[in-house]
Amino acid sequence: MTYLAPRQGLFAIILLVSFCLQTLLLVISTDQQLSNSRALKGEQMVAQLIDEARLSLENEDRVSLSVIANRYTSEQDVTRILIKDNNDDILVPVGNAPMQQGDTIRQIATNGDAVIGSVALTLKDVSKGEIIAMQWPFVIGTMLLHLLLWLIYGYLARPTKEQINALSRDIQELYRDQYRPVDQRGYDRELERQSASHLADSQVATDNTVNATDDEVTNARKFNVHNEVNEYLRTQQNQETGSDTDNLASGSEGSESEIADTDEVTSQAASHTSKLSATRSVDSVKVQVVFHDEFNMLERLAPAQRLPYLALCTQLFNQAVTELLRQPLLLGVSAMNEAHFEDNGASVVLKADNSHAKVALAGVMLAKLYLMLNKIIHDKHIELSRFALPAKAGVSDDAQSEPMTHLLQSIGKKEQLLILLPNAGLKQISNHVQVHNIMRPTTVYERECAIFDGANDSLIQRLADVRNAVLMIEDEDELHI
């Protein structure tokens, strides 16, 4: 029996892809060569046409220009010639360019220093079908070569008889390894059964040769063994009864400590659940801003440079809070503290004075506003070759402020805004802000955290106005940025 070569269909697909790629490369290279040659030819024809038509172009002799232009349109590559005067008015249009598109070569006709007109010559594009028709020997030869390679592979890669026999042996061994253990166990049980029967027969024959005295000694030993076993069992029962009594006494003493441990675990679980509860109300939010300092540059900075920079960031943050809370959209929201930047950043707590105040939206707007301001400060400092750091921000309620600090350190990126709020806070910002979740979260807080992804036009415009107002205040106070 004749077998096919392994994966012969896959090899055919590879050869087909190779043939298509070779044909594509042939078409691209041929088209590039033809384009270059036609461009040189077109420039020569335009220069020759201007030399022949210079006198007629000065006199605006349309008849002579038409005769001259028709001679050039008889060329196979030329589709249209357009001759214009010095006022860019068309004198002679010859050809059918609207029907056939192509490259256009334009050149101004001059007589000394004076411009007397211009000539535009359009060359026909060569289609891909024409290129393949021109190169049909190469295409047919390549196709036959790939077909020959496929036939040679199908002949040479066929498995030999030795390979087929080796494969059949491997399959038989695999089959035996999979199904032999059950049969082997049954066969072993049969051998054990037969050996046991032979052993019993041999023991019977041996017992028949034992004298009566030995039988009496054996019976006495069996009797003594039974008595010893019964005595051991009674002793063990007495010991188990005593140990059960001791366990009951010790259990009553340890129950109080177990109850206390249970209460402690329950309280911890309750506090953890309260932090992750999505039904909490949002009466206040905490806005945290930290520096994105990958190489701990702030620690290495001299105090003479670090302290003024931190003071600038502090003043910028407090002015941003003041200007933002003046917005009518955030009526009823107030700040509970002033920001003060240190090496680990700064934070501000915003609270809602009434039930209608949008404190969650205020926190998100404040964090985004400071990121916008810090980007301007950072870019200006870098432009002046001065020290500055990018920032990242996080917004959360009081219950999740500590997890937000860890999230900013672990997954926070440069110029990124993280949001960790319950459903009430997310509902406040849903009409103004777009967010997306973290890809492949590894903790519960990473799964609940959202990343600022954009805002609507009105909110962006509000933030831009507040940003400009803060920067104008800084200019008036003569802050050196």
CSV table of C-alpha atoms in Angstrom, one decimal:
chain,number,residue,atom,x,y,z
A,1,MET,CA,0.0,0.0,0.0
A,2,THR,CA,1.3,3.5,-1.0
A,3,TYR,CA,1.1,6.2,1.7
A,4,LEU,CA,1.1,9.9,1.1
A,5,ALA,CA,3.8,12.2,2.4
A,6,PRO,CA,3.1,13.7,5.8
A,7,ARG,CA,1.4,17.1,5.8
A,8,GLN,CA,1.4,17.2,2.0
A,9,GLY,CA,-1.6,19.6,2.0
A,10,LEU,CA,0.2,22.0,4.3
A,11,PHE,CA,3.3,22.0,2.1
A,12,ALA,CA,1.0,22.7,-0.9
A,13,ILE,CA,-0.4,25.8,1.0
A,14,ILE,CA,3.1,27.0,1.7
A,15,LEU,CA,4.1,26.7,-1.9
A,16,LEU,CA,1.0,28.5,-3.0
A,17,VAL,CA,1.8,31.4,-0.6
A,18,SER,CA,5.4,31.4,-2.0
A,19,PHE,CA,4.1,31.6,-5.6
A,20,CYS,CA,1.7,34.5,-4.7
A,21,LEU,CA,4.5,36.5,-3.0
A,22,GLN,CA,6.9,36.0,-5.8
A,23,THR,CA,4.3,37.2,-8.3
A,24,LEU,CA,3.5,40.2,-6.1
A,25,LEU,CA,7.1,41.2,-5.9
A,26,LEU,CA,7.5,40.8,-9.6
A,27,VAL,CA,4.6,43.1,-10.3
A,28,ILE,CA,5.8,45.7,-7.8
A,29,SER,CA,9.4,45.8,-9.2
A,30,THR,CA,8.2,45.9,-12.8
A,31,ASP,CA,5.8,48.7,-12.0
A,32,GLN,CA,8.5,50.7,-10.4
A,33,GLN,CA,10.9,50.2,-13.3
A,34,LEU,CA,8.2,51.2,-15.8
A,35,SER,CA,7.2,54.2,-13.8
A,36,ASN,CA,10.8,55.5,-13.7
A,37,SER,CA,11.3,54.9,-17.4
A,38,ARG,CA,8.0,56.6,-18.3
A,39,ALA,CA,8.8,59.6,-16.1
A,40,LEU,CA,12.1,60.2,-17.9
A,41,LYS,CA,10.5,59.7,-21.2
A,42,GLY,CA,7.7,62.1,-20.3
A,43,GLU,CA,10.1,64.8,-19.2
A,44,GLN,CA,12.0,64.5,-22.5
A,45,MET,CA,8.8,64.7,-24.5
A,46,VAL,CA,7.6,67.8,-22.6
A,47,ALA,CA,10.9,69.5,-23.2
A,48,GLN,CA,10.9,68.6,-26.9
A,49,LEU,CA,7.2,69.7,-27.2
A,50,ILE,CA,8.0,73.1,-25.7
A,51,ASP,CA,10.9,73.6,-28.2
A,52,GLU,CA,8.7,72.8,-31.1
A,53,ALA,CA,5.7,74.9,-30.0
A,54,ARG,CA,7.5,77.9,-28.6
A,55,LEU,CA,6.7,80.1,-31.6
A,56,SER,CA,3.1,79.0,-31.9
A,57,LEU,CA,2.7,79.4,-28.2
A,58,GLU,CA,3.9,83.0,-28.3
A,59,ASN,CA,1.4,83.7,-31.2
A,60,GLU,CA,-1.3,81.6,-29.5
A,61,ASP,CA,-1.7,79.7,-32.8
A,62,ARG,CA,-4.2,77.0,-31.7
A,63,VAL,CA,-4.1,75.1,-35.0
A,64,SER,CA,-0.4,74.7,-35.0
A,65,LEU,CA,-0.4,73.7,-31.4
A,66,SER,CA,-3.0,71.1,-32.0
A,67,VAL,CA,-1.0,69.6,-34.9
A,68,ILE,CA,2.1,69.5,-32.8
A,69,ALA,CA,0.3,68.0,-29.8
A,70,ASN,CA,-1.5,65.3,-31.8
A,71,ARG,CA,1.9,63.9,-32.9
A,72,TYR,CA,2.8,63.3,-29.3
A,73,THR,CA,-0.6,61.8,-28.4
A,74,SER,CA,0.0,59.1,-30.9
A,75,GLU,CA,2.5,57.6,-28.4
A,76,GLN,CA,1.1,54.6,-26.5
A,77,ASP,CA,2.0,56.0,-23.1
A,78,VAL,CA,0.6,59.5,-23.6
A,79,THR,CA,-3.1,59.9,-22.8
A,80,ARG,CA,-3.5,63.7,-22.8
A,81,ILE,CA,-1.6,67.0,-23.5
A,82,LEU,CA,-2.8,70.3,-22.1
A,83,ILE,CA,-1.2,73.5,-23.4
A,84,LYS,CA,-2.0,76.8,-21.6
A,85,ASP,CA,-0.9,80.4,-22.2
A,86,ASN,CA,0.8,82.7,-19.7
A,87,ASN,CA,-2.6,83.6,-18.1
A,88,ASP,CA,-3.2,79.9,-17.4
A,89,ASP,CA,-6.0,79.8,-20.0
A,90,ILE,CA,-6.3,76.5,-21.9
A,91,LEU,CA,-5.3,76.8,-25.5
A,92,VAL,CA,-5.2,73.2,-26.7
A,93,PRO,CA,-6.6,70.1,-24.9
A,94,VAL,CA,-5.7,66.9,-26.6
A,95,GLY,CA,-6.3,63.3,-25.5
A,96,ASN,CA,-8.7,61.4,-23.3
A,97,ALA,CA,-7.3,61.8,-19.7
A,98,PRO,CA,-10.7,61.6,-18.0
A,99,MET,CA,-11.1,58.1,-19.3
A,100,GLN,CA,-7.5,57.0,-18.4
A,101,GLN,CA,-5.8,58.3,-15.3
A,102,GLY,CA,-2.1,58.6,-14.9
A,103,ASP,CA,0.9,60.7,-13.8
A,104,THR,CA,1.0,64.3,-15.0
A,105,ILE,CA,4.2,66.1,-15.9
A,106,ARG,CA,4.0,69.9,-16.0
A,107,GLN,CA,6.6,72.3,-17.2
A,108,ILE,CA,6.6,76.1,-17.8
A,109,ALA,CA,7.5,77.3,-21.3
A,110,THR,CA,9.7,80.4,-21.4
A,111,ASN,CA,11.3,82.6,-24.0
A,112,GLY,CA,14.3,84.1,-22.4
A,113,ASP,CA,13.1,85.4,-19.1
A,114,ALA,CA,9.5,85.8,-20.1
A,115,VAL,CA,6.9,83.1,-19.4
A,116,ILE,CA,4.8,82.3,-22.5
A,117,GLY,CA,2.8,79.4,-21.2
A,118,SER,CA,2.9,75.9,-19.8
A,119,VAL,CA,2.5,72.3,-21.0
A,120,ALA,CA,1.0,69.4,-19.0
A,121,LEU,CA,1.5,65.9,-20.3
A,122,THR,CA,-0.4,62.9,-18.7
A,123,LEU,CA,1.2,59.4,-18.9
A,124,LYS,CA,-1.0,56.3,-18.8
A,125,ASP,CA,-0.8,54.1,-15.7
A,126,VAL,CA,0.3,50.5,-16.5
A,127,SER,CA,-2.3,48.1,-15.0
A,128,LYS,CA,-1.2,45.1,-13.0
A,129,GLY,CA,-2.9,42.8,-15.5
A,130,GLU,CA,-0.7,44.2,-18.3
A,131,ILE,CA,2.4,43.6,-16.2
A,132,ILE,CA,1.4,40.0,-15.6
A,133,ALA,CA,0.7,39.6,-19.3
A,134,MET,CA,4.1,41.1,-20.1
A,135,GLN,CA,5.8,38.7,-17.7
A,136,TRP,CA,3.8,35.6,-18.5
A,137,PRO,CA,6.9,33.4,-19.1
A,138,PHE,CA,8.2,34.1,-15.6
A,139,VAL,CA,4.8,33.5,-14.0
A,140,ILE,CA,4.2,30.3,-15.9
A,141,GLY,CA,7.7,29.1,-15.1
A,142,THR,CA,7.4,29.9,-11.4
A,143,MET,CA,4.1,28.1,-11.2
A,144,LEU,CA,5.5,25.0,-12.9
A,145,LEU,CA,8.6,25.1,-10.6
A,146,HIS,CA,6.4,25.1,-7.5
A,147,LEU,CA,4.3,22.3,-8.8
A,148,LEU,CA,7.4,20.3,-9.5
A,149,LEU,CA,8.6,20.9,-6.0
A,150,TRP,CA,5.3,19.7,-4.6
A,151,LEU,CA,5.5,16.5,-6.6
A,152,ILE,CA,9.1,15.9,-5.6
A,153,TYR,CA,8.2,16.4,-1.9
A,154,GLY,CA,5.3,14.0,-2.2
A,155,TYR,CA,7.6,11.3,-3.7
A,156,LEU,CA,10.6,11.8,-1.4
A,157,ALA,CA,8.8,12.3,1.9
A,158,ARG,CA,6.7,9.2,1.7
A,159,PRO,CA,7.3,6.8,4.6
A,160,THR,CA,9.4,3.8,3.8
A,161,LYS,CA,8.5,0.2,4.7
A,162,GLU,CA,10.9,0.3,7.7
A,163,GLN,CA,9.3,3.5,9.0
A,164,ILE,CA,5.8,2.0,8.6
A,165,ASN,CA,6.9,-1.2,10.5
A,166,ALA,CA,8.5,0.8,13.2
A,167,LEU,CA,5.3,3.0,13.6
A,168,SER,CA,3.1,-0.1,13.8
A,169,ARG,CA,5.4,-1.6,16.5
A,170,ASP,CA,5.2,1.7,18.5
A,171,ILE,CA,1.4,1.7,18.2
A,172,GLN,CA,1.2,-2.0,19.4
A,173,GLU,CA,3.4,-1.2,22.3
A,174,LEU,CA,1.3,1.8,23.2
A,175,TYR,CA,-1.8,-0.3,23.0
A,176,ARG,CA,-0.4,-2.9,25.3
A,177,ASP,CA,0.8,-0.4,27.8
A,178,GLN,CA,-2.7,1.1,28.0
A,179,TYR,CA,-4.8,-2.0,28.2
A,180,ARG,CA,-2.4,-4.7,29.6
A,181,PRO,CA,-2.5,-3.6,33.3
A,182,VAL,CA,-6.1,-4.7,33.8
A,183,ASP,CA,-5.4,-8.0,32.2
A,184,GLN,CA,-2.1,-8.4,34.1
A,185,ARG,CA,-3.9,-7.8,37.4
A,186,GLY,CA,-6.4,-10.5,36.5
A,187,TYR,CA,-3.6,-12.8,35.5
A,188,ASP,CA,-1.8,-12.1,38.7
A,189,ARG,CA,-4.9,-12.8,40.8
A,190,GLU,CA,-5.2,-16.2,39.0
A,191,LEU,CA,-1.6,-17.0,39.8
A,192,GLU,CA,-2.1,-16.1,43.4
A,193,ARG,CA,-5.2,-18.2,43.6
A,194,GLN,CA,-3.4,-21.2,42.2
A,195,SER,CA,-0.4,-20.8,44.4
A,196,ALA,CA,-2.6,-20.5,47.4
A,197,SER,CA,-4.3,-23.7,46.6
A,198,HIS,CA,-1.0,-25.5,46.2
A,199,LEU,CA,0.2,-24.0,49.5
A,200,ALA,CA,-2.9,-25.2,51.3
A,201,ASP,CA,-2.4,-28.7,49.9
A,202,SER,CA,1.2,-28.8,51.0
A,203,GLN,CA,0.3,-27.5,54.5
A,204,VAL,CA,-2.3,-30.3,54.8
A,205,ALA,CA,0.3,-32.9,53.9
A,206,THR,CA,2.7,-31.4,56.4
A,207,ASP,CA,0.1,-31.3,59.2
A,208,ASN,CA,-0.7,-35.0,58.7
A,209,THR,CA,2.9,-35.8,59.5
A,210,VAL,CA,2.9,-33.9,62.8
A,211,ASN,CA,2.6,-36.1,66.0
A,212,ALA,CA,-0.1,-35.8,68.7
A,213,THR,CA,2.2,-34.1,71.2
A,214,ASP,CA,2.8,-31.2,68.8
A,215,ASP,CA,-1.0,-30.8,68.3
A,216,GLU,CA,-1.6,-30.5,72.0
A,217,VAL,CA,1.2,-27.8,72.4
A,218,THR,CA,-0.2,-25.9,69.5
A,219,ASN,CA,-3.8,-25.9,70.9
A,220,ALA,CA,-2.5,-24.7,74.2
A,221,ARG,CA,-0.6,-21.8,72.5
A,222,LYS,CA,-3.7,-20.9,70.6
A,223,PHE,CA,-5.8,-20.8,73.8
A,224,ASN,CA,-3.2,-18.6,75.5
A,225,VAL,CA,-3.1,-16.2,72.6
A,226,HIS,CA,-6.8,-15.7,72.7
A,227,ASN,CA,-6.7,-14.9,76.4
A,228,GLU,CA,-3.9,-12.4,75.8
A,229,VAL,CA,-5.9,-10.6,73.1
A,230,ASN,CA,-9.0,-10.4,75.2
A,231,GLU,CA,-7.0,-8.9,78.1
A,232,TYR,CA,-5.4,-6.3,75.8
A,233,LEU,CA,-8.8,-5.2,74.5
A,234,ARG,CA,-10.2,-4.7,78.0
A,235,THR,CA,-7.1,-2.6,78.9
A,236,GLN,CA,-7.5,-0.4,75.9
A,237,GLN,CA,-11.2,0.2,76.6
A,238,ASN,CA,-10.4,1.4,80.2
A,239,GLN,CA,-7.7,3.8,78.8
A,240,GLU,CA,-10.1,5.3,76.2
A,241,THR,CA,-12.7,5.9,78.8
A,242,GLY,CA,-10.2,7.9,81.0
A,243,SER,CA,-9.0,9.9,78.0
A,244,ASP,CA,-12.5,11.0,77.0
A,245,THR,CA,-13.1,12.3,80.5
A,246,ASP,CA,-9.9,14.4,80.4
A,247,ASN,CA,-10.8,15.7,77.0
A,248,LEU,CA,-14.2,16.9,78.2
A,249,ALA,CA,-12.6,18.8,81.1
A,250,SER,CA,-10.0,20.5,78.9
A,251,GLY,CA,-12.6,21.3,76.3
A,252,SER,CA,-14.7,23.3,78.8
A,253,GLU,CA,-11.6,25.3,79.7
A,254,GLY,CA,-10.6,26.1,76.1
A,255,SER,CA,-14.1,27.0,74.8
A,256,GLU,CA,-13.9,30.6,76.1
A,257,SER,CA,-10.6,31.3,74.2
A,258,GLU,CA,-12.1,29.8,71.0
A,259,ILE,CA,-15.2,32.0,71.3
A,260,ALA,CA,-12.9,35.0,71.7
A,261,ASP,CA,-10.9,34.1,68.6
A,262,THR,CA,-14.1,33.6,66.6
A,263,ASP,CA,-15.4,37.0,67.6
A,264,GLU,CA,-12.1,38.6,66.6
A,265,VAL,CA,-12.1,37.0,63.2
A,266,THR,CA,-15.8,37.9,62.7
A,267,SER,CA,-15.0,41.6,63.5
A,268,GLN,CA,-12.1,41.6,61.1
A,269,ALA,CA,-14.2,40.1,58.3
A,270,ALA,CA,-17.0,42.6,59.0
A,271,SER,CA,-14.5,45.6,58.7
A,272,HIS,CA,-13.0,44.1,55.5
A,273,THR,CA,-16.5,43.7,54.1
A,274,SER,CA,-17.5,47.2,55.0
A,275,LYS,CA,-14.5,48.5,53.0
A,276,LEU,CA,-15.5,46.6,49.9
A,277,SER,CA,-19.2,47.2,50.2
A,278,ALA,CA,-20.6,48.8,47.1
A,279,THR,CA,-23.7,50.3,48.8
A,280,ARG,CA,-21.9,52.8,51.1
A,281,SER,CA,-22.8,56.5,50.9
A,282,VAL,CA,-20.3,59.0,49.8
A,283,ASP,CA,-20.1,62.0,52.2
A,284,SER,CA,-16.4,62.7,51.7
A,285,VAL,CA,-13.6,61.8,49.3
A,286,LYS,CA,-9.9,61.9,49.6
A,287,VAL,CA,-7.8,63.1,46.7
A,288,GLN,CA,-4.2,61.8,46.8
A,289,VAL,CA,-1.4,63.1,44.5
A,290,VAL,CA,1.9,61.4,44.4
A,291,PHE,CA,5.0,61.9,42.3
A,292,HIS,CA,5.9,59.4,39.7
A,293,ASP,CA,9.5,59.1,40.8
A,294,GLU,CA,10.9,55.8,39.4
A,295,PHE,CA,14.5,56.4,40.3
A,296,ASN,CA,14.0,58.2,43.7
A,297,MET,CA,15.4,61.5,42.3
A,298,LEU,CA,13.5,63.6,44.9
A,299,GLU,CA,15.4,62.0,47.7
A,300,ARG,CA,18.8,62.7,46.1
A,301,LEU,CA,17.9,66.3,45.4
A,302,ALA,CA,19.5,69.0,47.6
A,303,PRO,CA,17.2,70.7,50.1
A,304,ALA,CA,17.8,74.0,48.5
A,305,GLN,CA,16.1,72.8,45.3
A,306,ARG,CA,13.7,70.3,46.8
A,307,LEU,CA,11.9,72.6,49.3
A,308,PRO,CA,11.1,75.4,46.8
A,309,TYR,CA,9.8,72.8,44.4
A,310,LEU,CA,7.5,71.2,47.0
A,311,ALA,CA,6.3,74.7,48.1
A,312,LEU,CA,5.4,75.4,44.4
A,313,CYS,CA,3.4,72.2,44.2
A,314,THR,CA,1.7,72.9,47.5
A,315,GLN,CA,0.6,76.4,46.4
A,316,LEU,CA,-0.5,75.1,43.0
A,317,PHE,CA,-2.6,72.4,44.7
A,318,ASN,CA,-4.3,74.8,47.2
A,319,GLN,CA,-5.1,77.3,44.5
A,320,ALA,CA,-6.6,74.6,42.3
A,321,VAL,CA,-8.8,73.6,45.2
A,322,THR,CA,-9.9,77.2,45.8
A,323,GLU,CA,-10.7,77.9,42.2
A,324,LEU,CA,-12.4,74.6,41.5
A,325,LEU,CA,-14.8,74.8,44.5
A,326,ARG,CA,-16.1,78.2,43.1
A,327,GLN,CA,-17.7,76.4,40.3
A,328,PRO,CA,-21.6,76.3,40.5
A,329,LEU,CA,-21.6,72.6,39.6
A,330,LEU,CA,-19.8,71.8,42.9
A,331,LEU,CA,-22.0,73.9,45.2
A,332,GLY,CA,-22.1,72.4,48.6
A,333,VAL,CA,-18.6,70.9,48.5
A,334,SER,CA,-15.8,72.2,50.8
A,335,ALA,CA,-12.3,71.2,51.7
A,336,MET,CA,-11.5,69.9,55.2
A,337,ASN,CA,-7.8,70.6,55.0
A,338,GLU,CA,-5.0,72.3,53.1
A,339,ALA,CA,-2.6,70.3,51.0
A,340,HIS,CA,1.0,70.1,51.9
A,341,PHE,CA,3.5,68.4,49.6
A,342,GLU,CA,6.1,66.1,51.0
A,343,ASP,CA,8.3,63.5,49.4
A,344,ASN,CA,5.4,61.0,49.3
A,345,GLY,CA,2.9,63.6,47.8
A,346,ALA,CA,-0.1,65.4,49.3
A,347,SER,CA,-3.8,64.8,49.9
A,348,VAL,CA,-7.0,66.8,50.3
A,349,VAL,CA,-10.3,65.6,51.9
A,350,LEU,CA,-13.4,67.1,50.4
A,351,LYS,CA,-16.8,66.8,52.2
A,352,ALA,CA,-20.4,67.3,51.1
A,353,ASP,CA,-22.3,69.9,53.1
A,354,ASN,CA,-25.6,68.7,51.9
A,355,SER,CA,-27.2,65.6,50.3
A,356,HIS,CA,-27.2,67.3,46.8
A,357,ALA,CA,-23.5,68.1,46.7
A,358,LYS,CA,-21.5,66.1,44.2
A,359,VAL,CA,-18.4,65.4,46.3
A,360,ALA,CA,-17.3,62.4,44.2
A,361,LEU,CA,-17.3,64.5,41.0
A,362,ALA,CA,-15.5,67.3,42.8
A,363,GLY,CA,-12.7,64.8,43.8
A,364,VAL,CA,-12.3,63.5,40.3
A,365,MET,CA,-12.3,67.0,38.8
A,366,LEU,CA,-9.7,68.2,41.4
A,367,ALA,CA,-7.4,65.2,40.7
A,368,LYS,CA,-7.6,65.7,36.9
A,369,LEU,CA,-7.1,69.5,37.3
A,370,TYR,CA,-3.9,69.1,39.2
A,371,LEU,CA,-2.6,66.6,36.7
A,372,MET,CA,-3.2,69.1,33.9
A,373,LEU,CA,-1.5,71.9,35.9
A,374,ASN,CA,1.5,69.6,36.9
A,375,LYS,CA,2.0,68.6,33.2
A,376,ILE,CA,2.4,72.3,32.3
A,377,ILE,CA,4.8,72.9,35.2
A,378,HIS,CA,6.7,69.8,34.4
A,379,ASP,CA,7.1,70.6,30.7
A,380,LYS,CA,8.2,74.2,31.5
A,381,HIS,CA,10.8,73.0,34.0
A,382,ILE,CA,12.2,70.5,31.6
A,383,GLU,CA,12.4,73.2,28.9
A,384,LEU,CA,14.4,75.4,31.3
A,385,SER,CA,16.6,72.4,32.3
A,386,ARG,CA,15.3,72.4,35.9
A,387,PHE,CA,14.1,69.6,38.1
A,388,ALA,CA,10.5,68.5,37.9
A,389,LEU,CA,8.6,65.2,38.3
A,390,PRO,CA,5.4,63.9,36.7
A,391,ALA,CA,2.5,63.1,38.9
A,392,LYS,CA,-0.3,60.5,39.3
A,393,ALA,CA,-3.5,60.9,41.4
A,394,GLY,CA,-6.1,58.8,43.1
A,395,VAL,CA,-9.7,59.5,44.3
A,396,SER,CA,-11.4,57.3,47.0
A,397,ASP,CA,-13.7,57.6,50.0
A,398,ASP,CA,-12.4,57.4,53.5
A,399,ALA,CA,-12.9,53.7,53.9
A,400,GLN,CA,-10.6,52.9,50.9
A,401,SER,CA,-8.0,55.7,51.2
A,402,GLU,CA,-5.3,53.2,52.4
A,403,PRO,CA,-5.9,50.7,49.6
A,404,MET,CA,-5.8,53.6,47.1
A,405,THR,CA,-2.3,54.5,48.5
A,406,HIS,CA,-1.1,51.0,47.8
A,407,LEU,CA,-2.7,51.0,44.3
A,408,LEU,CA,-0.9,54.3,43.4
A,409,GLN,CA,2.4,52.7,44.4
A,410,SER,CA,1.8,49.3,42.8
A,411,ILE,CA,-0.1,49.9,39.5
A,412,GLY,CA,-0.2,53.7,39.1
A,413,LYS,CA,1.4,55.1,36.0
A,414,LYS,CA,2.5,58.6,34.9
A,415,GLU,CA,-0.3,61.1,34.5
A,416,GLN,CA,-2.9,58.5,35.4
A,417,LEU,CA,-6.0,59.0,37.5
A,418,LEU,CA,-7.3,56.0,39.6
A,419,ILE,CA,-10.8,56.0,41.0
A,420,LEU,CA,-11.9,53.7,43.9
A,421,LEU,CA,-15.5,54.6,44.9
A,422,PRO,CA,-18.7,52.8,45.8
A,423,ASN,CA,-21.7,52.8,43.5
A,424,ALA,CA,-23.0,56.1,44.8
A,425,GLY,CA,-19.8,57.8,43.8
A,426,LEU,CA,-19.6,56.2,40.5
A,427,LYS,CA,-23.2,57.2,39.8
A,428,GLN,CA,-22.2,60.9,40.4
A,429,ILE,CA,-19.5,60.9,37.8
A,430,SER,CA,-21.1,58.6,35.3
A,431,ASN,CA,-22.7,61.4,33.3
A,432,HIS,CA,-19.5,63.4,33.0
A,433,VAL,CA,-16.6,61.0,33.1
A,434,GLN,CA,-15.6,57.8,31.2
A,435,VAL,CA,-13.6,55.1,33.0
A,436,HIS,CA,-12.3,51.6,32.2
A,437,ASN,CA,-11.3,48.7,34.5
A,438,ILE,CA,-7.8,47.4,35.1
A,439,MET,CA,-6.8,44.5,32.8
A,440,ARG,CA,-6.0,41.2,34.6
A,441,PRO,CA,-6.5,42.4,38.3
A,442,THR,CA,-4.7,40.4,41.0
A,443,THR,CA,-6.5,41.7,44.1
A,444,VAL,CA,-10.0,42.6,45.1
A,445,TYR,CA,-9.2,46.4,45.1
A,446,GLU,CA,-7.6,46.2,41.7
A,447,ARG,CA,-10.8,44.6,40.4
A,448,GLU,CA,-12.9,47.4,42.0
A,449,CYS,CA,-10.6,50.2,40.8
A,450,ALA,CA,-11.3,52.2,37.7
A,451,ILE,CA,-9.0,54.4,35.5
A,452,PHE,CA,-10.0,57.8,34.2
A,453,ASP,CA,-10.4,57.5,30.4
A,454,GLY,CA,-11.9,60.9,29.4
A,455,ALA,CA,-14.7,63.3,30.0
A,456,ASN,CA,-17.4,65.2,28.1
A,457,ASP,CA,-16.7,68.5,26.4
A,458,SER,CA,-18.4,70.7,29.0
A,459,LEU,CA,-16.3,69.2,31.9
A,460,ILE,CA,-13.1,69.5,29.9
A,461,GLN,CA,-13.9,73.1,29.2
A,462,ARG,CA,-14.6,73.8,32.9
A,463,LEU,CA,-11.3,72.3,33.8
A,464,ALA,CA,-9.5,74.3,31.2
A,465,ASP,CA,-11.0,77.5,32.5
A,466,VAL,CA,-10.1,76.7,36.0
A,467,ARG,CA,-6.5,75.8,34.9
A,468,ASN,CA,-6.1,79.1,33.1
A,469,ALA,CA,-7.4,81.0,36.2
A,470,VAL,CA,-4.9,79.2,38.5
A,471,LEU,CA,-2.0,80.0,36.1
A,472,MET,CA,-3.1,83.6,35.9
A,473,ILE,CA,-3.0,83.8,39.7
A,474,GLU,CA,0.5,82.4,39.6
A,475,ASP,CA,1.6,85.0,37.1
A,476,GLU,CA,0.2,87.8,39.2
A,477,ASP,CA,2.1,86.4,42.3
A,478,GLU,CA,5.3,86.2,40.2
A,479,LEU,CA,5.8,82.5,40.8
A,480,HIS,CA,8.9,81.3,38.8
A,481,ILE,CA,7.8,78.3,36.9
